[in-house]
XYZ file of C-alpha atoms in Angstrom:
731
model
C 71.642 -56.881 -36.367
C 71.856 -59.394 -33.842
C 71.556 -58.392 -30.081
C 75.202 -59.478 -29.667
C 76.415 -56.794 -31.735
C 74.857 -53.813 -30.464
C 75.496 -55.248 -27.020
C 79.078 -55.138 -28.479
C 78.693 -51.273 -29.620
C 77.153 -50.372 -26.573
C 80.209 -51.891 -24.347
C 82.896 -50.116 -26.778
C 81.360 -46.865 -26.767
C 80.384 -46.901 -22.975
C 84.132 -48.051 -22.121
C 85.136 -44.744 -24.286
C 82.820 -42.525 -22.560
C 84.192 -43.512 -19.176
C 87.734 -43.298 -20.591
C 87.257 -39.790 -21.797
C 85.191 -38.453 -18.457
C 88.026 -39.800 -16.117
C 90.614 -38.233 -18.135
C 88.937 -34.878 -18.230
C 88.092 -35.051 -14.278
C 91.729 -35.230 -13.878
C 93.085 -33.129 -16.229
C 90.951 -30.298 -15.892
C 92.300 -29.758 -12.326
C 95.985 -29.507 -13.221
C 96.398 -25.384 -13.425
C 98.633 -26.151 -16.520
C 95.338 -26.931 -18.686
C 93.658 -24.101 -17.718
C 93.834 -22.869 -21.412
C 91.950 -25.574 -22.530
C 89.145 -26.585 -19.786
C 88.659 -23.202 -18.662
C 89.679 -20.488 -21.045
C 86.878 -18.225 -19.678
C 87.742 -18.719 -16.270
C 91.520 -19.259 -15.334
C 91.164 -18.862 -11.450
C 94.276 -19.164 -9.028
C 94.899 -22.570 -8.265
C 97.772 -23.900 -5.912
C 100.890 -25.687 -7.489
C 100.852 -28.273 -5.292
C 100.427 -31.770 -6.953
C 98.292 -33.697 -4.315
C 97.124 -37.416 -4.677
C 93.343 -36.040 -4.620
C 94.278 -33.912 -7.343
C 94.961 -37.035 -9.608
C 91.792 -38.709 -8.780
C 88.782 -38.590 -10.781
C 86.111 -36.462 -9.647
C 82.461 -35.085 -10.697
C 82.736 -31.941 -9.184
C 82.399 -30.454 -12.877
C 78.407 -31.999 -12.485
C 77.588 -29.890 -9.704
C 79.588 -26.585 -11.340
C 77.370 -27.438 -14.238
C 74.076 -28.283 -12.706
C 73.954 -25.403 -9.998
C 74.089 -22.393 -11.985
C 70.538 -20.824 -12.911
C 69.436 -19.893 -16.323
C 69.269 -16.484 -15.819
C 73.094 -16.816 -14.949
C 73.623 -18.916 -18.211
C 71.702 -16.525 -20.227
C 73.987 -13.960 -19.001
C 77.314 -15.797 -19.830
C 76.503 -17.559 -22.923
C 74.066 -15.141 -24.056
C 70.436 -15.824 -25.832
C 72.129 -18.487 -28.518
C 73.455 -20.290 -25.959
C 70.633 -20.554 -24.044
C 68.213 -21.391 -26.886
C 71.278 -23.908 -27.377
C 70.396 -25.768 -24.126
C 66.648 -25.491 -24.460
C 66.868 -27.750 -27.186
C 68.083 -30.095 -24.966
C 65.593 -29.487 -22.485
C 62.518 -29.825 -24.864
C 64.512 -33.456 -26.222
C 64.406 -34.494 -22.677
C 60.749 -33.567 -21.916
C 60.151 -35.210 -25.384
C 61.575 -38.506 -24.998
C 60.665 -38.890 -21.342
C 57.557 -39.023 -22.336
C 58.289 -41.073 -25.034
C 59.917 -43.492 -23.355
C 57.159 -44.157 -20.635
C 54.749 -45.040 -23.342
C 57.151 -46.805 -25.695
C 59.047 -48.777 -22.864
C 56.228 -49.410 -20.608
C 53.357 -50.190 -23.292
C 54.344 -50.187 -26.898
C 57.343 -52.486 -26.241
C 56.454 -55.312 -24.085
C 53.145 -55.497 -26.779
C 55.503 -55.612 -29.790
C 58.010 -58.602 -27.796
C 54.683 -60.452 -27.085
C 53.983 -60.779 -31.038
C 55.126 -63.987 -33.184
C 56.084 -62.723 -36.495
C 59.375 -63.593 -36.132
C 60.938 -66.389 -33.866
C 62.549 -66.001 -31.003
C 64.810 -68.604 -30.065
C 64.887 -67.917 -26.196
C 67.666 -70.251 -25.625
C 70.032 -68.089 -27.805
C 68.524 -64.714 -26.932
C 71.934 -62.661 -27.367
C 71.885 -63.784 -30.972
C 68.241 -62.637 -31.474
C 67.235 -59.792 -33.778
C 66.542 -56.590 -32.592
C 63.269 -56.872 -34.634
C 61.669 -58.914 -32.299
C 61.331 -55.616 -30.240
C 59.803 -53.810 -33.150
C 56.921 -53.322 -34.545
C 57.597 -56.068 -37.101
C 57.109 -58.515 -34.417
C 53.338 -57.789 -34.462
C 50.973 -59.884 -36.066
C 49.370 -58.845 -39.198
C 46.030 -57.470 -38.221
C 46.323 -57.647 -34.824
C 43.762 -55.549 -32.485
C 47.204 -54.394 -30.805
C 48.094 -52.332 -33.463
C 45.288 -49.989 -32.297
C 47.408 -49.572 -28.998
C 50.310 -48.325 -31.448
C 47.615 -46.006 -33.413
C 46.471 -44.205 -30.493
C 50.218 -43.750 -29.276
C 50.833 -41.737 -32.383
C 48.333 -39.620 -32.034
C 49.140 -39.308 -28.064
C 52.785 -38.345 -28.902
C 51.769 -35.627 -31.770
C 49.344 -34.100 -28.995
C 52.172 -34.210 -26.614
C 55.035 -32.644 -29.180
C 52.750 -30.303 -30.505
C 51.862 -28.877 -27.363
C 55.794 -28.687 -25.988
C 56.424 -26.907 -29.229
C 53.795 -24.247 -28.662
C 54.930 -23.602 -25.117
C 58.532 -23.803 -26.173
C 58.071 -21.391 -28.881
C 56.161 -18.731 -26.844
C 58.861 -19.289 -24.398
C 62.042 -18.218 -26.693
C 59.950 -15.421 -27.980
C 59.111 -13.963 -24.754
C 63.014 -14.244 -23.484
C 64.125 -13.039 -27.087
C 61.852 -9.943 -26.451
C 63.087 -9.671 -22.752
C 66.492 -9.396 -24.236
C 66.411 -7.324 -26.491
C 64.149 -4.909 -24.039
C 66.801 -4.871 -21.111
C 70.326 -4.162 -23.699
C 71.656 -1.339 -23.574
C 71.525 0.786 -26.729
C 73.708 -0.947 -29.665
C 74.785 0.579 -33.221
C 73.308 -2.111 -35.030
C 69.699 -0.854 -33.540
C 70.170 2.300 -34.898
C 71.604 1.160 -38.381
C 70.926 -0.237 -41.746
C 73.301 -1.594 -44.526
C 72.227 -0.330 -47.514
C 74.136 -2.219 -50.701
C 73.770 -1.526 -54.341
C 74.371 2.276 -54.081
C 73.773 3.599 -57.537
C 76.863 5.522 -59.428
C 76.514 8.846 -60.017
C 79.054 11.037 -62.695
C 78.482 13.939 -60.779
C 78.996 12.957 -57.119
C 80.874 10.538 -55.363
C 79.205 7.244 -53.440
C 78.897 8.914 -49.962
C 77.274 12.489 -51.407
C 74.804 10.447 -53.631
C 74.220 8.709 -50.390
C 73.965 11.597 -48.212
C 71.666 13.208 -50.861
C 69.282 10.208 -51.258
C 68.553 9.724 -47.345
C 68.455 13.635 -46.300
C 65.706 13.716 -49.001
C 63.507 10.758 -48.118
C 64.253 10.743 -44.003
C 64.822 14.237 -43.274
C 64.039 13.931 -39.649
C 65.040 10.400 -39.182
C 68.313 10.271 -40.733
C 71.821 11.039 -38.641
C 75.000 9.956 -40.677
C 76.483 7.428 -42.771
C 79.562 5.405 -43.196
C 80.598 4.356 -46.423
C 82.333 0.870 -46.766
C 86.243 1.309 -48.951
C 88.037 -1.386 -50.379
C 90.790 -1.693 -47.563
C 92.187 -5.445 -48.747
C 95.473 -3.610 -49.878
C 95.729 -2.086 -46.529
C 95.088 -5.122 -44.878
C 97.965 -6.830 -47.083
C 100.242 -4.186 -45.659
C 99.393 -4.646 -42.051
C 99.965 -8.228 -42.397
C 103.168 -8.228 -43.672
C 104.119 -5.863 -41.264
C 103.005 -8.183 -38.714
C 105.195 -11.064 -39.946
C 108.059 -8.623 -39.649
C 107.506 -7.642 -36.112
C 106.776 -11.721 -35.122
C 110.283 -12.318 -36.931
C 112.060 -9.480 -34.816
C 110.201 -10.220 -31.281
C 111.183 -13.955 -31.855
C 114.751 -13.091 -32.657
C 114.743 -11.246 -29.441
C 113.041 -13.721 -27.038
C 115.961 -16.287 -28.188
C 118.371 -17.099 -26.014
C 121.031 -18.477 -28.620
C 122.709 -15.564 -30.315
C 123.948 -17.459 -33.260
C 120.287 -17.339 -34.507
C 120.567 -13.303 -34.610
C 122.368 -13.615 -37.670
C 121.778 -14.699 -41.081
C 121.155 -13.992 -44.870
C 118.047 -11.859 -46.174
C 118.443 -12.889 -49.466
C 116.004 -15.292 -51.528
C 115.094 -18.083 -49.299
C 117.309 -16.792 -46.522
C 120.450 -18.347 -48.634
C 121.956 -15.377 -50.540
C 123.476 -11.963 -49.486
C 125.543 -11.034 -46.581
C 125.161 -12.232 -43.181
C 123.782 -9.681 -41.216
C 122.613 -8.756 -37.283
C 118.794 -9.793 -38.273
C 117.356 -7.618 -35.192
C 119.180 -4.463 -36.405
C 117.913 -5.408 -40.149
C 114.064 -5.686 -38.719
C 114.204 -2.823 -36.496
C 115.240 -0.760 -39.294
C 112.987 -1.811 -41.909
C 110.157 -0.656 -39.492
C 111.889 2.535 -39.242
C 111.905 2.779 -42.833
C 108.175 2.008 -42.976
C 107.361 4.690 -40.334
C 109.244 7.418 -42.404
C 107.443 6.561 -45.521
C 104.051 6.667 -44.082
C 105.048 10.213 -42.810
C 106.096 11.384 -46.297
C 102.675 9.219 -47.631
C 100.765 11.113 -45.288
C 101.903 14.822 -45.860
C 100.941 13.897 -49.368
C 97.480 13.382 -48.710
C 94.492 15.690 -49.523
C 90.669 16.338 -49.717
C 88.761 13.213 -48.737
C 91.014 10.794 -48.418
C 93.410 13.159 -46.433
C 90.583 13.386 -43.603
C 90.337 9.636 -44.020
C 94.491 8.360 -43.499
C 94.632 11.361 -40.837
C 93.079 8.879 -38.745
C 95.529 5.828 -39.919
C 98.877 6.052 -37.867
C 101.966 4.946 -39.916
C 101.478 1.575 -41.830
C 98.279 2.416 -43.174
C 98.864 6.074 -44.533
C 102.014 4.461 -46.583
C 99.166 3.606 -49.245
C 98.598 5.733 -52.621
C 95.788 7.580 -52.830
C 93.419 5.317 -54.965
C 94.309 2.305 -52.589
C 91.763 3.838 -49.888
C 89.402 6.046 -51.659
C 87.714 2.998 -53.779
C 84.181 3.795 -52.110
C 82.283 0.629 -52.625
C 78.710 0.501 -53.598
C 77.844 -0.227 -49.434
C 77.206 1.978 -46.666
C 75.899 1.855 -43.443
C 73.469 4.274 -42.648
C 72.827 5.226 -39.355
C 69.412 7.200 -38.060
C 67.987 8.999 -35.029
C 66.122 6.175 -33.560
C 65.318 2.782 -33.632
C 62.082 3.332 -35.487
C 63.355 4.955 -38.103
C 66.186 2.360 -38.946
C 62.884 -0.302 -38.954
C 60.962 1.895 -41.405
C 64.325 2.101 -43.693
C 64.736 -1.652 -43.497
C 60.915 -2.956 -44.530
C 60.282 -0.471 -47.497
C 61.768 -0.443 -50.824
C 63.561 2.611 -51.290
C 64.683 2.854 -54.997
C 62.366 2.530 -58.438
C 64.928 -0.218 -59.206
C 64.364 -3.357 -57.140
C 68.597 -4.310 -57.584
C 69.329 -1.033 -55.892
C 69.485 0.808 -52.370
C 69.048 -2.660 -51.053
C 68.399 -2.841 -47.602
C 69.712 -5.458 -44.671
C 70.024 -5.578 -40.719
C 73.109 -4.181 -39.978
C 74.926 -6.804 -37.722
C 76.537 -5.769 -34.563
C 80.479 -4.608 -35.080
C 81.507 -8.011 -33.685
C 80.071 -10.012 -35.893
C 80.707 -8.257 -39.426
C 81.883 -10.114 -42.560
C 84.191 -7.884 -44.701
C 84.729 -10.198 -47.616
C 81.687 -9.656 -49.615
C 80.595 -5.758 -49.167
C 81.724 -5.106 -52.962
C 79.599 -7.955 -54.797
C 76.659 -7.072 -56.701
C 73.238 -8.107 -57.218
C 74.024 -10.751 -60.006
C 77.030 -11.836 -58.749
C 75.501 -12.726 -55.143
C 72.198 -14.573 -57.357
C 74.930 -16.504 -59.197
C 77.028 -17.280 -55.761
C 73.267 -18.604 -54.873
C 72.705 -20.964 -57.857
C 76.551 -22.068 -57.298
C 76.471 -23.287 -53.581
C 72.990 -24.883 -54.184
C 74.393 -26.964 -56.734
C 77.467 -27.669 -54.751
C 75.618 -29.026 -52.140
C 73.486 -31.363 -54.502
C 76.657 -32.623 -55.845
C 78.075 -33.246 -52.387
C 75.278 -34.935 -51.176
C 75.093 -37.306 -54.015
C 78.777 -38.178 -53.353
C 78.099 -38.930 -50.043
C 76.441 -42.198 -51.455
C 79.858 -43.771 -51.403
C 80.516 -44.217 -47.652
C 76.849 -45.039 -47.020
C 76.982 -47.633 -49.822
C 80.597 -48.749 -47.799
C 78.888 -48.624 -44.439
C 75.779 -50.779 -45.479
C 77.836 -53.203 -46.951
C 79.194 -53.564 -43.465
C 76.267 -54.168 -41.831
C 75.800 -57.713 -43.943
C 78.458 -60.304 -43.273
C 77.191 -62.577 -46.251
C 78.043 -59.125 -48.487
C 81.502 -59.095 -47.037
C 82.356 -62.505 -47.786
C 81.593 -62.146 -51.267
C 83.218 -59.355 -51.943
C 86.240 -60.492 -50.009
C 86.415 -63.985 -49.770
C 89.933 -64.424 -48.354
C 88.582 -62.325 -45.299
C 85.757 -65.443 -44.795
C 87.989 -67.243 -41.823
C 88.086 -63.848 -39.964
C 84.472 -63.052 -40.446
C 83.716 -66.257 -38.842
C 85.163 -65.146 -35.379
C 82.383 -63.995 -33.216
C 83.785 -61.069 -31.872
C 85.481 -59.816 -34.701
C 81.842 -60.127 -36.750
C 80.056 -58.362 -33.787
C 82.393 -55.347 -34.164
C 82.345 -55.263 -37.651
C 78.775 -55.215 -37.763
C 77.597 -53.508 -34.772
C 80.298 -50.640 -34.092
C 82.569 -50.360 -37.382
C 80.007 -49.100 -39.563
C 78.626 -46.210 -37.576
C 81.696 -45.338 -36.591
C 82.786 -44.988 -40.194
C 79.593 -43.059 -41.074
C 80.529 -40.401 -38.042
C 84.183 -40.010 -39.410
C 82.884 -39.220 -42.832
C 80.415 -36.889 -41.426
C 83.073 -34.839 -39.705
C 83.320 -32.670 -43.496
C 80.100 -31.721 -43.397
C 80.182 -28.451 -40.898
C 83.280 -27.115 -42.560
C 82.412 -27.762 -46.181
C 78.805 -26.105 -45.737
C 80.417 -23.056 -43.505
C 82.532 -22.615 -46.222
C 79.944 -22.613 -49.061
C 77.685 -20.349 -47.073
C 80.758 -17.892 -46.594
C 80.794 -17.184 -50.539
C 76.996 -16.820 -50.534
C 77.566 -13.178 -49.554
C 76.313 -12.966 -46.386
C 77.760 -9.674 -44.727
C 78.038 -11.480 -40.767
C 79.224 -14.339 -39.053
C 75.979 -15.074 -37.438
C 74.278 -15.085 -41.022
C 76.937 -17.731 -42.523
C 76.428 -20.073 -39.106
C 72.539 -20.274 -39.449
C 73.147 -20.619 -43.266
C 75.684 -23.496 -42.280
C 73.495 -25.145 -39.590
C 70.158 -25.534 -42.077
C 72.965 -27.251 -44.755
C 74.234 -29.578 -42.400
C 71.034 -30.290 -40.776
C 69.082 -31.726 -44.253
C 72.356 -32.744 -45.486
C 72.939 -35.778 -42.615
C 68.849 -36.171 -42.246
C 69.278 -37.397 -46.087
C 72.584 -38.879 -45.942
C 71.960 -40.673 -42.082
C 68.580 -41.212 -42.611
C 66.929 -41.716 -45.435
C 70.452 -42.954 -47.579
C 70.880 -45.941 -44.795
C 66.911 -46.643 -44.131
C 66.621 -46.828 -47.966
C 69.691 -49.028 -48.285
C 68.430 -50.698 -51.693
C 69.799 -49.578 -55.186
C 70.090 -46.369 -56.274
C 67.287 -46.909 -58.519
C 65.255 -48.023 -55.285
C 65.631 -44.530 -54.147
C 64.802 -42.621 -56.922
C 61.582 -44.805 -57.298
C 60.477 -43.039 -53.867
C 60.353 -39.382 -55.958
C 59.204 -41.120 -59.139
C 55.989 -42.404 -57.331
C 55.183 -39.930 -54.526
C 51.995 -41.871 -53.689
C 54.130 -44.974 -52.331
C 56.258 -43.161 -50.008
C 54.579 -44.195 -46.928
C 54.517 -48.027 -47.757
C 58.183 -47.672 -49.345
C 59.258 -46.082 -46.062
C 57.494 -48.471 -43.969
C 58.889 -51.414 -45.917
C 62.604 -49.802 -45.102
C 62.571 -47.811 -42.048
C 61.964 -50.326 -39.045
C 64.394 -52.910 -40.433
C 67.230 -49.891 -39.787
C 66.821 -49.438 -35.971
C 69.724 -51.656 -35.447
C 72.048 -49.839 -37.270
C 70.529 -45.917 -35.716
C 70.623 -47.119 -31.968
C 74.836 -48.098 -32.577
C 74.887 -44.853 -34.237
C 73.392 -43.136 -31.497
C 75.332 -44.499 -28.842
C 78.865 -44.416 -31.427
C 78.267 -40.656 -32.894
C 76.152 -39.470 -29.893
C 77.587 -41.049 -26.430
C 81.283 -41.035 -27.605
C 81.054 -37.520 -28.783
C 79.239 -36.128 -25.935
C 82.104 -37.433 -23.990
C 84.929 -36.293 -25.765
C 83.633 -32.874 -26.043
C 84.479 -32.654 -22.216
C 88.504 -33.903 -22.857
C 88.621 -31.447 -25.842
C 91.378 -33.841 -26.994
C 92.301 -31.801 -30.057
C 92.745 -28.526 -28.247
C 94.755 -30.477 -25.609
C 97.222 -32.032 -28.335
C 98.091 -28.728 -29.502
C 98.387 -26.944 -26.491
C 101.063 -29.369 -25.544
C 102.623 -28.574 -29.075
C 102.339 -24.958 -28.408
C 104.295 -25.250 -25.066
C 107.379 -27.360 -27.227
C 107.567 -25.049 -30.188
C 106.061 -21.689 -29.287
C 108.098 -18.637 -27.947
C 107.064 -15.983 -25.508
C 106.056 -13.787 -28.362
C 102.969 -15.852 -29.428
C 99.829 -14.570 -29.338
C 97.810 -14.860 -26.375
C 95.166 -17.587 -25.923
C 91.662 -16.926 -27.931
C 88.521 -18.150 -25.880
C 86.983 -20.327 -28.275
C 83.175 -20.027 -29.819
C 80.659 -22.772 -29.791
C 79.692 -24.198 -33.460
C 76.386 -24.111 -33.737
C 76.496 -25.285 -37.484
C 78.154 -28.327 -35.737
C 76.069 -29.159 -32.771
C 72.347 -28.937 -33.520
C 71.921 -30.516 -36.694
C 73.145 -33.301 -34.669
C 70.781 -32.930 -31.709
C 68.019 -32.537 -34.272
C 69.211 -35.822 -36.016
C 69.020 -37.708 -33.172
C 65.665 -36.071 -32.541
C 63.966 -36.930 -35.572
C 65.576 -40.822 -35.039
C 63.482 -40.674 -31.817
C 60.763 -39.582 -32.993
C 60.208 -41.517 -36.159
C 61.474 -45.095 -34.259
C 58.973 -44.082 -30.840
C 56.276 -46.584 -31.982
C 58.152 -48.387 -34.361
C 61.235 -49.607 -32.186
C 61.246 -48.049 -28.750
C 64.524 -49.829 -27.831
C 66.302 -46.682 -29.032
C 64.398 -44.459 -26.582
C 66.749 -45.355 -23.521
C 69.743 -45.092 -25.392
C 68.399 -41.487 -26.735
C 67.381 -40.228 -23.066
C 71.461 -40.861 -22.023
C 72.453 -39.132 -24.490
C 70.471 -35.895 -24.128
C 71.288 -36.400 -20.494
C 74.713 -36.587 -20.751
C 74.222 -33.506 -23.486
C 72.844 -31.229 -21.128
C 75.401 -31.544 -18.238
C 78.366 -31.360 -20.521
C 77.286 -28.227 -22.992
C 76.073 -26.566 -19.911
C 79.707 -26.850 -18.436
C 81.392 -25.809 -21.540
C 79.062 -22.521 -22.017
C 79.672 -21.562 -18.587
C 83.100 -22.131 -18.610
C 84.917 -22.897 -22.285
C 83.113 -20.877 -24.954
C 82.687 -17.378 -25.428
C 79.975 -15.630 -27.658
C 81.362 -14.462 -30.185
C 77.725 -13.202 -31.896
C 74.056 -12.598 -31.156
C 71.651 -13.749 -33.440
C 68.588 -13.285 -30.722
C 67.602 -16.694 -30.634
C 67.015 -17.443 -34.019
C 68.464 -20.701 -34.125
C 65.097 -22.050 -32.551
C 62.512 -21.866 -36.162
C 64.669 -24.137 -37.165
C 64.346 -26.683 -34.318
C 60.719 -25.969 -34.547
C 60.730 -26.873 -38.487
C 62.913 -30.000 -38.157
C 60.415 -31.398 -35.310
C 57.569 -30.851 -37.152
C 59.244 -32.255 -40.322
C 60.180 -35.364 -37.869
C 56.628 -35.699 -37.064
C 54.881 -35.553 -40.551
C 57.776 -38.349 -41.292
C 56.693 -40.241 -38.467
C 53.104 -39.921 -39.177
C 53.740 -41.149 -43.268
C 55.688 -43.930 -42.058
C 52.764 -44.732 -39.356
C 50.328 -45.014 -42.531
C 52.265 -46.955 -44.525
C 52.870 -49.504 -41.645
C 49.244 -50.063 -40.629
C 48.482 -50.310 -44.559
C 51.377 -53.462 -44.682
C 49.968 -54.629 -41.565
C 46.475 -55.064 -42.751
C 44.936 -52.535 -40.503
C 43.682 -50.225 -43.047
C 41.199 -48.670 -40.867
C 43.840 -47.201 -38.853
C 45.769 -46.469 -41.747
C 42.688 -44.494 -43.116
C 42.477 -42.524 -39.203
C 46.173 -41.737 -39.252
C 45.808 -39.649 -42.466
C 44.459 -36.812 -41.058
C 47.081 -36.279 -38.463
C 50.149 -35.116 -40.841
C 47.054 -32.176 -42.169
C 46.611 -30.986 -38.531
C 50.061 -31.003 -37.602
C 50.576 -28.675 -40.914
C 47.882 -26.736 -39.729
C 49.397 -26.486 -36.223
C 52.740 -25.476 -37.954
C 50.791 -22.861 -39.849
C 49.115 -21.363 -36.433
C 52.715 -21.027 -34.882
C 54.358 -19.494 -37.786
C 51.224 -16.765 -38.186
C 51.736 -16.433 -33.759
C 55.518 -16.253 -33.421
C 57.687 -16.280 -36.345
C 57.570 -12.434 -36.749
C 58.699 -12.107 -33.258
C 61.765 -13.637 -34.794
C 62.291 -11.468 -37.696
C 61.958 -8.586 -36.280
C 61.055 -6.553 -33.213
C 58.028 -4.951 -32.491
C 57.248 -1.098 -32.979
C 55.824 -1.258 -29.162
C 59.120 -2.163 -27.900
C 61.235 0.012 -30.003
C 59.156 3.207 -29.092
C 59.448 2.276 -25.333
C 63.676 2.120 -25.877
C 63.550 5.290 -27.697
C 61.440 7.134 -25.229
C 63.897 5.698 -22.559
C 67.251 6.865 -24.452
C 65.785 10.294 -24.350
C 66.379 10.477 -20.628
C 69.343 9.178 -21.016
C 72.238 11.655 -20.920
C 74.668 9.525 -22.452
C 72.506 9.026 -25.627
C 74.192 12.201 -27.360
C 77.550 10.430 -26.878
C 76.218 7.403 -28.280
C 74.881 9.229 -31.624
C 78.314 10.911 -31.643
C 80.049 7.774 -31.942
C 77.465 5.951 -34.525
C 79.708 7.390 -37.158
C 82.473 5.228 -36.433
C 81.023 2.151 -34.831
C 81.363 0.569 -38.412
C 84.343 1.543 -39.352
C 86.692 -1.181 -41.027
C 89.378 -1.933 -38.492
C 91.341 -1.241 -41.350
C 90.652 2.144 -41.267
C 90.470 2.576 -37.795
C 93.580 4.733 -35.785
C 96.250 2.070 -35.185
C 98.918 2.089 -32.585
C 102.479 1.307 -33.967
C 104.973 -0.569 -31.570
C 108.210 1.077 -32.935
C 109.958 -0.523 -30.113
C 109.995 -4.630 -29.028
C 111.235 -4.082 -25.817
C 108.246 -5.433 -24.852
C 108.071 -8.741 -26.577
C 104.335 -9.442 -25.068
C 103.066 -5.991 -26.868
C 101.267 -6.643 -29.963
C 102.538 -4.719 -33.203
C 98.948 -3.222 -33.937
C 96.066 -2.685 -31.596
C 93.194 -1.420 -32.866
C 91.430 1.598 -30.714
C 88.136 1.664 -29.474
């Protein structure tokens, strides 16, 4: 890519960023958009439309900057705090990289004469003139690059160690200061063995009472409630129709046919019809409730109205899973880390998620089903990665005008227009790739959701890892190794040649990745402020929605979408640090924008829906280590290709040292992210002994993990208040 094409891409994306930020700074001040730009904080505002309100302002920057880290931690949780630490870590890394790269390495690269530079036609010069490719083969100046690689590795490793320790200390402090939570005392048990003489509930109680007589407190069996939810959903639909009819001002809409598709049958008053339907459901519920007995009767006595219409078999079907609660955190920790039964596929224990974090879909799956599901997901991810070669090939074809002229000879006249060719080669490829990549997070989230995870946080973390490696392969490797498919396969058939192959392929793609950072990084971050999709939906909702519609739900940040993108840009910056330092200022702008934008979003837009306790940070650590090793392998190959064999040989120990450092960090910090130390749990247990409310807390443990379908339900038998929900689960 020539410099003029890059400047066109930068100009287009910079203009889009300015437009997005200006629109946001205007729209955010209008009260009508409070549910889009400040769903967490809907402040009282005046209704007068003044000129000042319609002028862009930067007050949101101050609002995002002023809150302290403790305030951010309190509002966004530890996961939001860790998310922002990724930006802080990246800013530290690339500030150092920019100082070294732009002040030392870039001038050295440009002073070489390996590539001819026409100073009279500078804008059409190749960007490779700013890369290590322009340094003469065998030049002693390459030793400066060698020293920079070692210095950068040492600096990044130091930051990784400090940050890992800081996040670990925050995780422990966050746990230590938190109030007692049911999941701290509870373990999820799956694979409960069936017995011909006793129910599954009795089996669970007998097993844990015998094995943990002083620690066991209670248990709650998990039931198949899918049909209950079906009834509740049907009732909700009837209620919504009734409320919609009552809220309409046109009396003609109150009358209609209730036959097939509303086309057959006599015309009736729909309001009266639906009210009678709800009354029938209530009467039938009371009849069914009086017929219940035994354990099902006890359970269904807690289900008011609709859910009690179920036959006995619908609710009494126990699944082979239960939440088992203990008197102390130590008891739950002991159970969690010891194999319970002689058969490894039975009595499987997992940490219990928070009640708000539970994903109820896969509690009934067996060990074999979960194993098969994992295999299917791996195959699906592999197939998706292979299929994604198609848009990658398209993108790489667009970067080469000569290839386009051969494939589409009728476009030759248009392609010869300077502006058109610059837009096609500089802006369009990265835009197309960014568009295709938007399918990755939802697809990977779906694949993770069918892996039998029992919490939304597990699904999000698994999807984050899948998306990360998907985009690293398809954005970095597939584009860097932009030859034929056989050329890519050759990388794996000849592992000894990996450094030299990467060294030959990666530097030439620096211009494409700079354009990708600008297109996907800058523009996406600015568009995150504008929140264009929620804004459009809010307008549609105002036009078509009735007063009966549900209240606006505060959104949550998708870590599976955002964290992989940040880490990908980090990988690009680390690998191109010494090869093509020109990418570094563009990355710094991206990280600065991201820090301000997402700090604002976490404080005023997004609300945490679950809490993993900072378990996204190990993903960041591992990806950074991978990026360092990749940079070092490329350095080995480049120094070899540049006929500086001694520097290439002396770089070989660097990946080994990095792996040893990573091993030490795993031993030092990783155990703190897999569980909590006994020392802290003991302190919290002793503190609970002096808490007068702990007895009441333990009594509530038995219902803390009750399926919402089995919880007491308030049924709104009247629709006079059209804003009242049909079903409200009691706490």
